[in-house]
């Protein structure tokens, strides 16, 4: 991998765009990258790493850190562009980090996403775009370089501080660094996979043991007290002997359960016999107790019956008297009804007499009827006066109507006079509206004739402006086509000239031994010409000629298109100017003209549309003028007719008033006088009717008293009152009958019970004891249930134990292969993890592989360390254990002067530097081989030279200078002043107020 060019824009301390020409710096093989502290030396290396991997080295990729320069203007984006050759391909990678940029509209900033571009160089087609995807570019570069970012930062950017720490660090820290560089994750993955397999196998064994132990617990639950007699299981899941212990324990539980089942069978047989005897005894005691209770109840009912005998006799007597009184009930009801009718008639008579005058309070029915007939005749005489009064009221209404019509006619005459007074002005105004509308119609036609040409000119002006842009674009395309044609022709002529210069080699390629040359005719060809550098063959020339002809055709098409567009533009220009060539034809002016014509035309059209309404309004006004004249004349005629009608009404009204006054007497009106007579007639009629009703009801009451006395005597009662007191309603009689019937039924039932023989005999025996028999039966029943439950439980326990024992045996058989696999995997996992007894050095598999890599690195580093230290020091790998730690990643230095081997942590500062430099160079060689032999043509070494004396510095520089023998270039990053004298080719980083910049010193 060789770096060619680096462009840095607004990155880190660099506020503007800085170019680094690595080709010029690498020409001498060794160059110096120097500058003051904080100027940005390391930022140049960060830019290289960011271009390749999209991130800076891990130590400087802190969370929240921004790569954008604080010195850069807001509109200058941060960008890094690197041109390099890797894997035989010339590439250019450009990256922009996520960064804020000014908004295109408004104030403030918006966050722009990260961008990446990758281009490849083709000698024939130049730079070609390859990808814009972050993922694709990262995968492509990582595959070509063959190293991850961490490996690249350790191998190409050689940070000496990290390797100095590597020399002094312990095995664990070295393992982390080497693991990142050599990517030994696959070996760690093997360890983890083996550990995972071991955990999985162990989990399967433990799960199987837990299932067996769960079955054992279920067996213990099923065995119940039987399980307590066996020896408990002490083995744990995953441990040896658990399966055998469970099977042995299950066999003991099954044997004990079968013995308990036999005992339960015998106990159940005895309990069933005791239960049958207790049941018979209980039934006997219950029957005797029932008969004794029945006899005692019969005795109690007989005594109670005798106690209720007097009440029965009284009810029987009351019932017989009530049935006699029922024969008097109709007469009693008739008497009560007559009494009620008399009282109601008497109350009606009192109310009617209260409405009469005092002198009529004691009048009889005949006197009251005579007065009624007298007032009725007087009422008939008022009918003519009532009709006269009604006619007078109608005459009043007619007079009001005439007055209302007179007012309406007066209002109509006034309104007609007012309207007719303005008739001439209204008629002139309506005729003026008609004339104005006709003039507006003529104006609208004129404007319509002007509007269409104006719109066509406006459309033509719009096309003209659009075609003007097309003309400019066509001219630009023609210019580009001409330039492309010239370039293609120049390239073709150049290739043709180069081919003609090397035509001898092309002809020599067609020579055949023994055949004459097509140029000189000789059959011998001692020194045929060979192609030189940059030789052009016929196919290349023909390709260039085809490209030149294609460019010529493209130029001709562009020129033809330009002519066509110009013709269209000229036609649009002529149409936009119209008939007047000197008239203005800008789009804005034509838009204003069209808008003005449209407004004027709309206004004229609006006014012209009012012609018909104006004519209709004139016709309507003329009709209204004639109607108002006619209405006014009719009103004058109606006024004359009303005057005559009013005089006739006045005469008739005077005659009716005399008749009404004579008839109404002292009343305010004839109707009021008639209403007063009507009320007096009605009162007299009511009073006469009430007197007659009172006399009739009194007669009926006396007849009812006579009938009641006769009925009571025939029924055997001394007085009607005695019969009424004895009378009972139907409900009371039914109640007495029920009570009598109930006593007689009870008497019959007691007689039947006294005749029962078995109850009488049971009463003569000792009292029954059913409670004691019930207790004995319940005890026997409980013993039977317990025996049945014990037998069922014992039988179920035996079946369950047999089933669970079978499942346990099946689980034990399935566990065998699983446990064998677990033991095999556990041995492999322990060996790879360094915990097995077979692994004497307790080295993990990854550490073992890294130890081999470290041994290679130490051997590669020793070749340079011996030269830097004048043959004194040698780096060796040590796999010895230190303390309780694991072995494998020890690193010692052998001092040839003393012959002793000691830890690298004991080296001095200068010795540590060149030892770490040698280690870094050796590590670069080994990692390069590990990456598939990718050639690293550009290396950077960062700091540490200030700790060397002059002699050691010369030796170190000699070693670095020797790297040029393999066409490598080495860049030293340092601010040591003495290196500027020793290394002439330099890249200086200058720190300035507006941002750092770079300068080439070649």
Short mmCIF file of C-alpha atoms in Angstrom, two decimals, residues 279-748:
data_model
loop_
_atom_site.label_atom_id
_atom_site.label_comp_id
_atom_site.label_asym_id
_atom_site.label_seq_id
_atom_site.Cartn_x
_atom_site.Cartn_y
_atom_site.Cartn_z
CA UNK A 279 -77.06 -50.05 60.53
CA UNK A 280 -79.62 -52.69 61.61
CA UNK A 281 -79.56 -51.52 65.23
CA UNK A 282 -80.06 -47.91 64.16
CA UNK A 283 -83.11 -48.74 62.00
CA UNK A 284 -84.75 -50.66 64.89
CA UNK A 285 -84.30 -47.81 67.40
CA UNK A 286 -85.58 -45.23 64.94
CA UNK A 287 -88.82 -47.21 64.27
CA UNK A 288 -89.57 -47.67 68.01
CA UNK A 289 -88.92 -43.97 68.66
CA UNK A 290 -91.31 -43.05 65.82
CA UNK A 291 -94.17 -45.21 67.21
CA UNK A 292 -93.70 -43.88 70.78
CA UNK A 293 -93.73 -40.28 69.50
CA UNK A 294 -96.93 -41.03 67.46
CA UNK A 295 -98.77 -42.40 70.49
CA UNK A 296 -97.76 -39.42 72.67
CA UNK A 297 -98.94 -37.03 69.92
CA UNK A 298 -102.35 -38.83 69.76
CA UNK A 299 -102.86 -38.37 73.51
CA UNK A 300 -101.99 -34.67 73.27
CA UNK A 301 -104.38 -34.09 70.35
CA UNK A 302 -107.29 -35.81 72.22
CA UNK A 303 -106.78 -33.54 75.24
CA UNK A 304 -106.61 -30.43 73.07
CA UNK A 305 -109.83 -31.51 71.29
CA UNK A 306 -111.78 -31.72 74.57
CA UNK A 307 -110.51 -28.26 75.56
CA UNK A 308 -111.98 -26.75 72.33
CA UNK A 309 -115.45 -28.46 72.64
CA UNK A 310 -117.28 -25.38 74.25
CA UNK A 311 -116.02 -23.15 71.47
CA UNK A 312 -117.28 -25.67 68.91
CA UNK A 313 -120.77 -25.64 70.45
CA UNK A 314 -120.87 -21.79 70.45
CA UNK A 315 -119.85 -21.61 66.79
CA UNK A 316 -122.53 -24.15 65.88
CA UNK A 317 -125.23 -22.01 67.62
CA UNK A 318 -124.03 -18.71 66.05
CA UNK A 319 -124.09 -20.28 62.63
CA UNK A 320 -127.73 -21.46 63.01
CA UNK A 321 -128.94 -17.95 64.18
CA UNK A 322 -127.08 -16.26 61.32
CA UNK A 323 -128.79 -18.54 58.78
CA UNK A 324 -132.24 -17.50 60.23
CA UNK A 325 -131.28 -13.79 60.00
CA UNK A 326 -130.48 -14.24 56.31
CA UNK A 327 -134.27 -14.40 55.63
CA UNK A 328 -134.67 -10.81 57.03
CA UNK A 329 -131.72 -9.36 55.04
CA UNK A 330 -133.69 -8.30 51.88
CA UNK A 331 -136.16 -6.25 53.93
CA UNK A 332 -133.30 -4.62 55.83
CA UNK A 333 -131.55 -3.65 52.60
CA UNK A 334 -134.81 -2.20 51.15
CA UNK A 335 -135.37 -0.11 54.33
CA UNK A 336 -131.78 1.25 54.23
CA UNK A 337 -132.07 2.14 50.53
CA UNK A 338 -135.38 4.03 51.14
CA UNK A 339 -133.78 5.93 54.01
CA UNK A 340 -130.84 6.98 51.85
CA UNK A 341 -133.17 8.16 49.03
CA UNK A 342 -135.23 10.24 51.45
CA UNK A 343 -132.19 11.92 52.95
CA UNK A 344 -130.82 12.77 49.47
CA UNK A 345 -134.19 14.25 48.38
CA UNK A 346 -134.43 16.29 51.58
CA UNK A 347 -130.92 17.70 51.02
CA UNK A 348 -131.82 18.64 47.38
CA UNK A 349 -134.96 20.46 48.57
CA UNK A 350 -132.96 22.47 51.10
CA UNK A 351 -130.48 23.55 48.41
CA UNK A 352 -133.27 24.57 45.97
CA UNK A 353 -135.16 26.64 48.62
CA UNK A 354 -131.91 28.45 49.60
CA UNK A 355 -131.76 29.96 46.05
CA UNK A 356 -135.34 31.38 46.21
CA UNK A 357 -136.52 34.61 47.80
CA UNK A 358 -137.62 34.47 51.48
CA UNK A 359 -141.31 34.80 50.63
CA UNK A 360 -141.13 31.56 48.58
CA UNK A 361 -139.31 29.50 51.26
CA UNK A 362 -142.51 27.59 52.27
CA UNK A 363 -144.24 27.62 48.87
CA UNK A 364 -145.65 24.40 47.57
CA UNK A 365 -144.98 22.69 44.29
CA UNK A 366 -148.09 24.11 42.59
CA UNK A 367 -147.27 27.72 43.56
CA UNK A 368 -143.71 27.36 42.32
CA UNK A 369 -144.91 25.89 38.99
CA UNK A 370 -147.30 28.78 38.46
CA UNK A 371 -144.51 31.36 38.96
CA UNK A 372 -142.29 29.40 36.53
CA UNK A 373 -144.94 29.62 33.76
CA UNK A 374 -145.36 33.39 34.31
CA UNK A 375 -141.63 34.19 33.94
CA UNK A 376 -141.35 31.86 30.92
CA UNK A 377 -144.02 33.85 29.05
CA UNK A 378 -142.18 37.12 29.81
CA UNK A 379 -138.97 35.57 28.45
CA UNK A 380 -140.69 34.65 25.18
CA UNK A 381 -141.72 38.32 24.74
CA UNK A 382 -138.01 39.48 24.67
CA UNK A 383 -137.07 37.62 21.39
CA UNK A 384 -137.87 40.62 19.07
CA UNK A 385 -135.89 43.01 21.32
CA UNK A 386 -132.86 40.63 21.26
CA UNK A 387 -132.93 40.56 17.42
CA UNK A 388 -133.07 44.39 17.33
CA UNK A 389 -130.07 44.58 19.69
CA UNK A 390 -128.07 42.13 17.50
CA UNK A 391 -128.91 44.18 14.37
CA UNK A 392 -127.70 47.34 16.12
CA UNK A 393 -124.36 45.64 16.90
CA UNK A 394 -123.99 44.60 13.25
CA UNK A 395 -124.70 48.19 12.18
CA UNK A 396 -121.87 49.38 14.47
CA UNK A 397 -119.49 46.92 12.81
CA UNK A 398 -120.59 48.08 9.34
CA UNK A 399 -119.88 51.70 10.32
CA UNK A 400 -116.37 50.71 11.54
CA UNK A 401 -115.72 48.87 8.24
CA UNK A 402 -116.78 51.94 6.23
CA UNK A 403 -114.42 54.14 8.26
CA UNK A 404 -111.51 51.68 7.73
CA UNK A 405 -112.15 51.57 3.96
CA UNK A 406 -112.31 55.37 3.86
CA UNK A 407 -108.87 55.60 5.56
CA UNK A 408 -107.40 53.02 3.13
CA UNK A 409 -108.70 54.95 0.09
CA UNK A 410 -107.33 58.23 1.48
CA UNK A 411 -103.88 56.57 1.93
CA UNK A 412 -104.02 55.09 -1.59
CA UNK A 413 -104.84 58.53 -3.09
CA UNK A 414 -101.97 60.21 -1.22
CA UNK A 415 -99.47 57.49 -2.25
CA UNK A 416 -100.62 57.62 -5.90
CA UNK A 417 -100.28 61.42 -6.00
CA UNK A 418 -96.75 61.22 -4.56
CA UNK A 419 -95.64 58.51 -7.04
CA UNK A 420 -97.17 60.24 -10.07
CA UNK A 421 -95.45 63.48 -9.15
CA UNK A 422 -91.94 61.82 -9.84
CA UNK A 423 -93.03 59.94 -12.95
CA UNK A 424 -91.20 62.11 -15.49
CA UNK A 425 -87.86 61.88 -13.62
CA UNK A 426 -88.14 58.08 -13.17
CA UNK A 427 -88.98 57.56 -16.86
CA UNK A 428 -85.98 59.66 -17.98
CA UNK A 429 -83.59 57.75 -15.67
CA UNK A 430 -84.73 54.34 -16.97
CA UNK A 431 -84.25 55.45 -20.58
CA UNK A 432 -80.72 56.68 -19.65
CA UNK A 433 -79.85 53.21 -18.27
CA UNK A 434 -80.94 51.61 -21.56
CA UNK A 435 -78.74 53.97 -23.60
CA UNK A 436 -75.67 53.36 -21.34
CA UNK A 437 -76.06 49.56 -21.59
CA UNK A 438 -76.20 49.71 -25.40
CA UNK A 439 -73.00 51.81 -25.51
CA UNK A 440 -71.26 49.30 -23.13
CA UNK A 441 -72.19 46.38 -25.44
CA UNK A 442 -70.49 48.15 -28.35
CA UNK A 443 -67.38 48.80 -26.19
CA UNK A 444 -67.25 45.12 -25.08
CA UNK A 445 -67.15 43.93 -28.70
CA UNK A 446 -64.25 46.31 -29.44
CA UNK A 447 -62.27 45.15 -26.37
CA UNK A 448 -62.85 41.46 -27.23
CA UNK A 449 -61.21 42.12 -30.61
CA UNK A 450 -58.13 43.58 -28.84
CA UNK A 451 -57.86 40.94 -26.08
CA UNK A 452 -57.20 37.83 -28.23
CA UNK A 453 -54.12 39.31 -30.06
CA UNK A 454 -52.73 40.54 -26.72
CA UNK A 455 -53.00 37.05 -25.21
CA UNK A 456 -51.25 35.52 -28.24
CA UNK A 457 -48.42 38.06 -27.86
CA UNK A 458 -48.14 37.17 -24.14
CA UNK A 459 -47.93 33.43 -24.88
CA UNK A 460 -45.31 34.11 -27.56
CA UNK A 461 -43.26 36.24 -25.12
CA UNK A 462 -43.29 33.38 -22.57
CA UNK A 463 -42.10 30.90 -25.22
CA UNK A 464 -39.46 33.41 -26.37
CA UNK A 465 -38.00 33.72 -22.85
CA UNK A 466 -38.02 29.93 -22.33
CA UNK A 467 -36.38 29.44 -25.75
CA UNK A 468 -33.74 32.04 -24.84
CA UNK A 469 -32.64 29.73 -22.00
CA UNK A 470 -32.72 26.78 -24.41
CA UNK A 471 -30.52 28.78 -26.83
CA UNK A 472 -27.96 29.42 -24.07
CA UNK A 473 -27.97 25.75 -23.05
CA UNK A 474 -27.67 24.64 -26.70
CA UNK A 475 -24.72 27.05 -27.20
CA UNK A 476 -23.05 25.63 -24.09
CA UNK A 477 -23.61 22.06 -25.28
CA UNK A 478 -22.21 22.99 -28.71
CA UNK A 479 -19.15 24.57 -27.09
CA UNK A 480 -18.62 21.47 -24.93
CA UNK A 481 -19.12 19.20 -27.96
CA UNK A 482 -16.57 21.21 -29.95
CA UNK A 483 -14.06 21.00 -27.10
CA UNK A 484 -14.71 17.27 -26.73
CA UNK A 485 -14.26 16.85 -30.50
CA UNK A 486 -10.97 18.74 -30.40
CA UNK A 487 -9.76 16.69 -27.43
CA UNK A 488 -10.79 13.45 -29.11
CA UNK A 489 -9.08 14.48 -32.37
CA UNK A 490 -5.96 15.53 -30.50
CA UNK A 491 -5.91 12.25 -28.59
CA UNK A 492 -6.40 10.28 -31.82
CA UNK A 493 -3.61 12.17 -33.61
CA UNK A 494 -1.33 11.72 -30.58
CA UNK A 495 -2.00 7.99 -30.45
CA UNK A 496 -1.56 7.75 -34.22
CA UNK A 497 1.79 9.50 -34.01
CA UNK A 498 2.91 7.24 -31.14
CA UNK A 499 1.82 4.16 -33.09
CA UNK A 500 3.75 5.31 -36.16
CA UNK A 501 6.84 5.83 -33.99
CA UNK A 502 6.54 2.25 -32.73
CA UNK A 503 5.24 0.69 -35.97
CA UNK A 504 8.47 -1.27 -36.31
CA UNK A 505 7.66 -3.25 -33.15
CA UNK A 506 4.14 -3.86 -34.44
CA UNK A 507 5.54 -5.14 -37.75
CA UNK A 508 8.17 -7.21 -35.91
CA UNK A 509 5.41 -8.94 -34.00
CA UNK A 510 4.16 -10.37 -37.34
CA UNK A 511 7.57 -11.72 -38.46
CA UNK A 512 7.88 -15.47 -38.94
CA UNK A 513 11.26 -17.23 -38.96
CA UNK A 514 12.24 -18.18 -42.54
CA UNK A 515 9.67 -15.94 -44.21
CA UNK A 516 10.60 -12.58 -45.82
CA UNK A 517 9.96 -9.29 -44.05
CA UNK A 518 7.11 -7.26 -45.55
CA UNK A 519 9.30 -4.09 -45.39
CA UNK A 520 12.89 -5.10 -46.33
CA UNK A 521 12.21 -8.55 -47.88
CA UNK A 522 14.94 -10.26 -45.83
CA UNK A 523 14.23 -13.78 -44.58
CA UNK A 524 16.54 -13.26 -41.55
CA UNK A 525 15.42 -11.24 -38.61
CA UNK A 526 18.43 -10.85 -36.31
CA UNK A 527 17.23 -8.00 -34.09
CA UNK A 528 13.43 -7.52 -34.36
CA UNK A 529 12.14 -4.35 -32.79
CA UNK A 530 10.41 -4.73 -29.43
CA UNK A 531 7.59 -2.58 -28.06
CA UNK A 532 8.77 0.27 -25.89
CA UNK A 533 7.08 1.88 -22.91
CA UNK A 534 3.71 3.33 -23.83
CA UNK A 535 3.45 1.45 -27.10
CA UNK A 536 0.09 2.00 -28.89
CA UNK A 537 -1.40 -0.87 -30.85
CA UNK A 538 -3.86 -0.71 -33.75
CA UNK A 539 -6.93 -1.43 -31.61
CA UNK A 540 -6.13 1.53 -29.32
CA UNK A 541 -5.75 3.84 -32.33
CA UNK A 542 -9.00 2.63 -33.88
CA UNK A 543 -10.77 3.12 -30.53
CA UNK A 544 -9.50 6.71 -30.39
CA UNK A 545 -10.61 7.26 -34.02
CA UNK A 546 -14.09 5.92 -33.21
CA UNK A 547 -14.24 8.23 -30.17
CA UNK A 548 -13.21 11.20 -32.41
CA UNK A 549 -15.92 10.38 -34.96
CA UNK A 550 -18.51 9.97 -32.21
CA UNK A 551 -17.53 13.37 -30.78
CA UNK A 552 -17.81 14.87 -34.32
CA UNK A 553 -21.32 13.45 -34.69
CA UNK A 554 -22.24 14.78 -31.26
CA UNK A 555 -20.96 18.25 -32.26
CA UNK A 556 -23.00 18.15 -35.53
CA UNK A 557 -26.17 17.20 -33.65
CA UNK A 558 -25.56 19.97 -31.12
CA UNK A 559 -25.04 22.52 -33.94
CA UNK A 560 -28.23 21.38 -35.70
CA UNK A 561 -30.20 21.58 -32.45
CA UNK A 562 -28.86 25.11 -31.83
CA UNK A 563 -30.07 26.28 -35.28
CA UNK A 564 -33.53 24.82 -34.69
CA UNK A 565 -33.83 26.46 -31.26
CA UNK A 566 -32.69 29.83 -32.65
CA UNK A 567 -35.36 29.68 -35.40
CA UNK A 568 -38.06 28.97 -32.81
CA UNK A 569 -36.76 31.84 -30.66
CA UNK A 570 -36.88 34.32 -33.61
CA UNK A 571 -40.44 33.24 -34.53
CA UNK A 572 -41.57 33.69 -30.90
CA UNK A 573 -39.90 37.15 -30.84
CA UNK A 574 -41.78 38.28 -33.99
CA UNK A 575 -45.09 37.01 -32.66
CA UNK A 576 -44.49 38.72 -29.30
CA UNK A 577 -43.97 42.15 -31.00
CA UNK A 578 -47.07 41.77 -33.19
CA UNK A 579 -47.77 44.19 -36.05
CA UNK A 580 -45.82 47.02 -34.38
CA UNK A 581 -42.12 46.11 -34.52
CA UNK A 582 -41.20 49.01 -32.22
CA UNK A 583 -43.72 47.98 -29.52
CA UNK A 584 -42.48 46.70 -26.18
CA UNK A 585 -42.65 42.93 -25.85
CA UNK A 586 -41.52 42.17 -22.29
CA UNK A 587 -43.61 39.61 -20.43
CA UNK A 588 -44.36 42.01 -17.56
CA UNK A 589 -45.66 44.74 -19.91
CA UNK A 590 -47.75 42.24 -21.91
CA UNK A 591 -49.18 40.80 -18.69
CA UNK A 592 -50.15 44.33 -17.59
CA UNK A 593 -51.76 44.99 -21.02
CA UNK A 594 -53.76 41.74 -20.94
CA UNK A 595 -54.89 42.37 -17.36
CA UNK A 596 -56.05 45.90 -18.24
CA UNK A 597 -57.97 44.70 -21.31
CA UNK A 598 -59.53 41.86 -19.29
CA UNK A 599 -60.69 44.30 -16.58
CA UNK A 600 -62.12 46.79 -19.11
CA UNK A 601 -63.84 44.01 -21.06
CA UNK A 602 -65.35 42.54 -17.87
CA UNK A 603 -66.66 45.98 -16.83
CA UNK A 604 -68.14 46.66 -20.29
CA UNK A 605 -69.69 43.21 -20.40
CA UNK A 606 -71.21 43.77 -16.95
CA UNK A 607 -72.75 47.08 -18.06
CA UNK A 608 -74.00 45.58 -21.36
CA UNK A 609 -75.69 42.75 -19.47
CA UNK A 610 -77.96 45.34 -17.79
CA UNK A 611 -79.78 46.27 -21.10
CA UNK A 612 -82.66 43.82 -20.81
CA UNK A 613 -83.19 44.45 -17.07
CA UNK A 614 -83.32 48.21 -17.80
CA UNK A 615 -85.94 47.73 -20.53
CA UNK A 616 -87.96 45.44 -18.28
CA UNK A 617 -87.74 48.05 -15.49
CA UNK A 618 -89.09 50.77 -17.88
CA UNK A 619 -92.01 48.55 -18.97
CA UNK A 620 -92.79 47.71 -15.36
CA UNK A 621 -92.75 51.42 -14.40
CA UNK A 622 -95.13 52.31 -17.26
CA UNK A 623 -97.54 49.55 -16.21
CA UNK A 624 -97.40 50.75 -12.63
CA UNK A 625 -98.12 54.36 -13.82
CA UNK A 626 -101.32 53.26 -15.59
CA UNK A 627 -102.37 51.10 -12.62
CA UNK A 628 -101.92 53.94 -10.13
CA UNK A 629 -104.04 56.33 -12.24
CA UNK A 630 -106.81 53.74 -12.41
CA UNK A 631 -106.59 52.96 -8.65
CA UNK A 632 -106.88 56.66 -7.74
CA UNK A 633 -110.03 57.09 -9.87
CA UNK A 634 -111.62 53.99 -8.32
CA UNK A 635 -110.87 55.34 -4.80
CA UNK A 636 -112.74 58.61 -5.56
CA UNK A 637 -115.77 56.56 -6.73
CA UNK A 638 -115.80 54.42 -3.55
CA UNK A 639 -115.71 57.56 -1.35
CA UNK A 640 -118.96 58.88 -2.95
CA UNK A 641 -120.73 55.51 -2.48
CA UNK A 642 -119.73 55.29 1.21
CA UNK A 643 -121.23 58.67 2.01
CA UNK A 644 -124.74 57.47 0.95
CA UNK A 645 -124.36 54.15 2.82
CA UNK A 646 -123.36 55.91 6.06
CA UNK A 647 -126.53 58.10 6.03
CA UNK A 648 -128.85 55.02 5.65
CA UNK A 649 -127.06 53.26 8.57
CA UNK A 650 -127.55 56.27 10.88
CA UNK A 651 -131.35 56.32 10.26
CA UNK A 652 -131.78 52.58 10.95
CA UNK A 653 -129.58 52.80 14.09
CA UNK A 654 -131.84 55.50 15.66
CA UNK A 655 -135.04 53.39 15.13
CA UNK A 656 -133.48 50.25 16.74
CA UNK A 657 -132.22 52.22 19.77
CA UNK A 658 -135.77 53.25 20.71
CA UNK A 659 -137.03 49.63 20.57
CA UNK A 660 -134.12 48.27 22.70
CA UNK A 661 -134.50 50.92 25.41
CA UNK A 662 -138.18 50.05 25.91
CA UNK A 663 -137.49 46.29 26.20
CA UNK A 664 -134.46 46.06 28.51
CA UNK A 665 -135.97 47.84 31.51
CA UNK A 666 -133.43 48.37 34.29
CA UNK A 667 -130.87 45.91 32.77
CA UNK A 668 -127.92 47.25 30.86
CA UNK A 669 -129.05 45.31 27.79
CA UNK A 670 -131.83 43.10 26.44
CA UNK A 671 -129.55 40.08 26.61
CA UNK A 672 -128.75 40.75 30.29
CA UNK A 673 -132.47 41.10 31.08
CA UNK A 674 -133.23 37.82 29.27
CA UNK A 675 -130.41 36.03 31.12
CA UNK A 676 -131.81 37.19 34.53
CA UNK A 677 -135.30 35.86 33.65
CA UNK A 678 -133.78 32.53 32.45
CA UNK A 679 -132.02 32.03 35.81
CA UNK A 680 -135.28 32.70 37.79
CA UNK A 681 -137.24 30.20 35.64
CA UNK A 682 -134.58 27.52 36.17
CA UNK A 683 -134.56 28.04 40.00
CA UNK A 684 -138.36 27.83 40.26
CA UNK A 685 -138.42 24.61 38.17
CA UNK A 686 -135.71 23.02 40.34
CA UNK A 687 -137.48 23.94 43.57
CA UNK A 688 -140.84 22.50 42.37
CA UNK A 689 -139.16 19.23 41.34
CA UNK A 690 -137.31 18.98 44.73
CA UNK A 691 -140.63 19.35 46.67
CA UNK A 692 -142.24 16.54 44.68
CA UNK A 693 -139.14 14.25 45.11
CA UNK A 694 -139.10 14.77 48.94
CA UNK A 695 -142.77 13.80 49.22
CA UNK A 696 -142.31 10.62 47.12
CA UNK A 697 -139.20 9.31 49.06
CA UNK A 698 -140.96 9.84 52.41
CA UNK A 699 -143.86 7.64 51.25
CA UNK A 700 -141.47 4.86 50.15
CA UNK A 701 -139.64 4.93 53.50
CA UNK A 702 -142.83 4.26 55.46
CA UNK A 703 -143.73 1.29 53.24
CA UNK A 704 -140.20 -0.24 53.80
CA UNK A 705 -140.64 0.01 57.64
CA UNK A 706 -143.86 -2.00 57.45
CA UNK A 707 -142.30 -4.77 55.33
CA UNK A 708 -139.24 -5.07 57.69
CA UNK A 709 -141.40 -5.54 60.85
CA UNK A 710 -143.39 -8.32 59.18
CA UNK A 711 -140.23 -10.19 57.97
CA UNK A 712 -138.57 -10.11 61.45
CA UNK A 713 -141.67 -11.53 63.12
CA UNK A 714 -141.89 -14.40 60.63
CA UNK A 715 -138.14 -15.25 61.14
CA UNK A 716 -138.64 -15.55 64.91
CA UNK A 717 -137.07 -12.26 66.03
CA UNK A 718 -138.87 -9.94 68.44
CA UNK A 719 -137.72 -6.73 66.71
CA UNK A 720 -136.03 -5.83 63.43
CA UNK A 721 -133.05 -4.56 65.45
CA UNK A 722 -132.54 -8.06 66.95
CA UNK A 723 -132.48 -9.59 63.47
CA UNK A 724 -130.02 -6.96 62.28
CA UNK A 725 -127.69 -7.66 65.25
CA UNK A 726 -127.63 -11.44 64.49
CA UNK A 727 -127.03 -11.01 60.77
CA UNK A 728 -123.54 -12.15 59.55
CA UNK A 729 -121.93 -11.73 56.12
CA UNK A 730 -120.92 -14.70 53.94
CA UNK A 731 -117.23 -14.59 54.99
CA UNK A 732 -118.13 -14.75 58.71
CA UNK A 733 -120.50 -17.66 58.11
CA UNK A 734 -117.80 -19.52 56.10
CA UNK A 735 -115.33 -18.98 58.93
CA UNK A 736 -117.75 -20.45 61.50
CA UNK A 737 -118.45 -23.40 59.20
CA UNK A 738 -114.70 -24.05 58.73
CA UNK A 739 -114.08 -24.01 62.45
CA UNK A 740 -116.93 -26.46 63.06
CA UNK A 741 -115.72 -28.76 60.25
CA UNK A 742 -112.10 -28.63 61.50
CA UNK A 743 -113.11 -29.72 65.01
CA UNK A 744 -115.15 -32.62 63.67
CA UNK A 745 -112.30 -33.75 61.36
CA UNK A 746 -109.80 -33.64 64.22
CA UNK A 747 -112.15 -35.71 66.38
CA UNK A 748 -112.38 -38.38 63.68
#
